[in-house]
Amino acid sequence: MSHPKLTEPCAQVGKRDNTVGEAVRLANARKAALDECSARMAQIRALGEEPQD
């Protein structure tokens, strides 16, 4: 699996149709995208932190 660059935009997951199954898929995909994006933002914030002694 390739790792996106830290500065790539966060993924946007689109809706395919109007079914309950699609709503579940969409919610799960958006949660995964948010988690991945949040992890990258944490990495970016960590770059500016002072080293702990």
JSON list of C-alpha atoms in Angstrom, two decimals:
[
{"chain": "A", "resi": 1, "resn": "MET", "atom": "CA", "xyz": [0.00, 0.00, 0.00]},
{"chain": "A", "resi": 2, "resn": "SER", "atom": "CA", "xyz": [1.39, 3.39, -0.93]},
{"chain": "A", "resi": 3, "resn": "HIS", "atom": "CA", "xyz": [1.54, 6.20, 1.60]},
{"chain": "A", "resi": 4, "resn": "PRO", "atom": "CA", "xyz": [0.24, 9.60, 0.50]},
{"chain": "A", "resi": 5, "resn": "LYS", "atom": "CA", "xyz": [2.41, 12.63, 0.90]},
{"chain": "A", "resi": 6, "resn": "LEU", "atom": "CA", "xyz": [1.69, 14.65, 4.01]},
{"chain": "A", "resi": 7, "resn": "THR", "atom": "CA", "xyz": [0.47, 17.64, 2.03]},
{"chain": "A", "resi": 8, "resn": "GLU", "atom": "CA", "xyz": [-2.04, 15.83, -0.21]},
{"chain": "A", "resi": 9, "resn": "PRO", "atom": "CA", "xyz": [-5.64, 17.02, 0.20]},
{"chain": "A", "resi": 10, "resn": "CYS", "atom": "CA", "xyz": [-7.85, 14.88, 2.39]},
{"chain": "A", "resi": 11, "resn": "ALA", "atom": "CA", "xyz": [-9.88, 12.29, 0.49]},
{"chain": "A", "resi": 12, "resn": "GLN", "atom": "CA", "xyz": [-13.48, 13.04, -0.38]},
{"chain": "A", "resi": 13, "resn": "VAL", "atom": "CA", "xyz": [-15.67, 9.97, -0.71]},
{"chain": "A", "resi": 14, "resn": "GLY", "atom": "CA", "xyz": [-18.73, 10.41, -2.91]},
{"chain": "A", "resi": 15, "resn": "LYS", "atom": "CA", "xyz": [-22.14, 8.78, -2.83]},
{"chain": "A", "resi": 16, "resn": "ARG", "atom": "CA", "xyz": [-22.94, 6.19, -5.51]},
{"chain": "A", "resi": 17, "resn": "ASP", "atom": "CA", "xyz": [-26.65, 5.63, -4.93]},
{"chain": "A", "resi": 18, "resn": "ASN", "atom": "CA", "xyz": [-29.48, 6.01, -2.40]},
{"chain": "A", "resi": 19, "resn": "THR", "atom": "CA", "xyz": [-29.57, 2.69, -0.56]},
{"chain": "A", "resi": 20, "resn": "VAL", "atom": "CA", "xyz": [-29.08, 1.78, 3.07]},
{"chain": "A", "resi": 21, "resn": "GLY", "atom": "CA", "xyz": [-26.07, -0.34, 2.12]},
{"chain": "A", "resi": 22, "resn": "GLU", "atom": "CA", "xyz": [-24.54, 2.64, 0.32]},
{"chain": "A", "resi": 23, "resn": "ALA", "atom": "CA", "xyz": [-25.12, 4.83, 3.36]},
{"chain": "A", "resi": 24, "resn": "VAL", "atom": "CA", "xyz": [-23.21, 2.31, 5.50]},
{"chain": "A", "resi": 25, "resn": "ARG", "atom": "CA", "xyz": [-20.41, 2.02, 2.93]},
{"chain": "A", "resi": 26, "resn": "LEU", "atom": "CA", "xyz": [-20.18, 5.79, 2.67]},
{"chain": "A", "resi": 27, "resn": "ALA", "atom": "CA", "xyz": [-20.06, 6.28, 6.44]},
{"chain": "A", "resi": 28, "resn": "ASN", "atom": "CA", "xyz": [-17.32, 3.67, 6.80]},
{"chain": "A", "resi": 29, "resn": "ALA", "atom": "CA", "xyz": [-15.30, 5.10, 3.89]},
{"chain": "A", "resi": 30, "resn": "ARG", "atom": "CA", "xyz": [-15.61, 8.65, 5.18]},
{"chain": "A", "resi": 31, "resn": "LYS", "atom": "CA", "xyz": [-14.53, 7.54, 8.69]},
{"chain": "A", "resi": 32, "resn": "ALA", "atom": "CA", "xyz": [-11.47, 5.80, 7.22]},
{"chain": "A", "resi": 33, "resn": "ALA", "atom": "CA", "xyz": [-10.62, 8.88, 5.14]},
{"chain": "A", "resi": 34, "resn": "LEU", "atom": "CA", "xyz": [-11.00, 11.15, 8.17]},
{"chain": "A", "resi": 35, "resn": "ASP", "atom": "CA", "xyz": [-8.79, 8.90, 10.32]},
{"chain": "A", "resi": 36, "resn": "GLU", "atom": "CA", "xyz": [-6.09, 8.82, 7.63]},
{"chain": "A", "resi": 37, "resn": "CYS", "atom": "CA", "xyz": [-6.25, 12.58, 7.13]},
{"chain": "A", "resi": 38, "resn": "SER", "atom": "CA", "xyz": [-6.15, 13.27, 10.87]},
{"chain": "A", "resi": 39, "resn": "ALA", "atom": "CA", "xyz": [-3.07, 11.07, 11.20]},
{"chain": "A", "resi": 40, "resn": "ARG", "atom": "CA", "xyz": [-1.30, 13.05, 8.46]},
{"chain": "A", "resi": 41, "resn": "MET", "atom": "CA", "xyz": [-2.25, 16.36, 10.08]},
{"chain": "A", "resi": 42, "resn": "ALA", "atom": "CA", "xyz": [-0.82, 15.09, 13.38]},
{"chain": "A", "resi": 43, "resn": "GLN", "atom": "CA", "xyz": [2.42, 14.25, 11.57]},
{"chain": "A", "resi": 44, "resn": "ILE", "atom": "CA", "xyz": [2.54, 17.77, 10.12]},
{"chain": "A", "resi": 45, "resn": "ARG", "atom": "CA", "xyz": [1.90, 19.34, 13.55]},
{"chain": "A", "resi": 46, "resn": "ALA", "atom": "CA", "xyz": [4.64, 17.17, 15.05]},
{"chain": "A", "resi": 47, "resn": "LEU", "atom": "CA", "xyz": [7.15, 18.62, 12.57]},
{"chain": "A", "resi": 48, "resn": "GLY", "atom": "CA", "xyz": [6.84, 22.02, 14.26]},
{"chain": "A", "resi": 49, "resn": "GLU", "atom": "CA", "xyz": [7.04, 20.81, 17.85]},
{"chain": "A", "resi": 50, "resn": "GLU", "atom": "CA", "xyz": [10.07, 21.40, 20.02]},
{"chain": "A", "resi": 51, "resn": "PRO", "atom": "CA", "xyz": [12.04, 18.22, 20.81]},
{"chain": "A", "resi": 52, "resn": "GLN", "atom": "CA", "xyz": [11.42, 16.94, 24.34]},
{"chain": "A", "resi": 53, "resn": "ASP", "atom": "CA", "xyz": [14.55, 16.55, 26.49]}
]
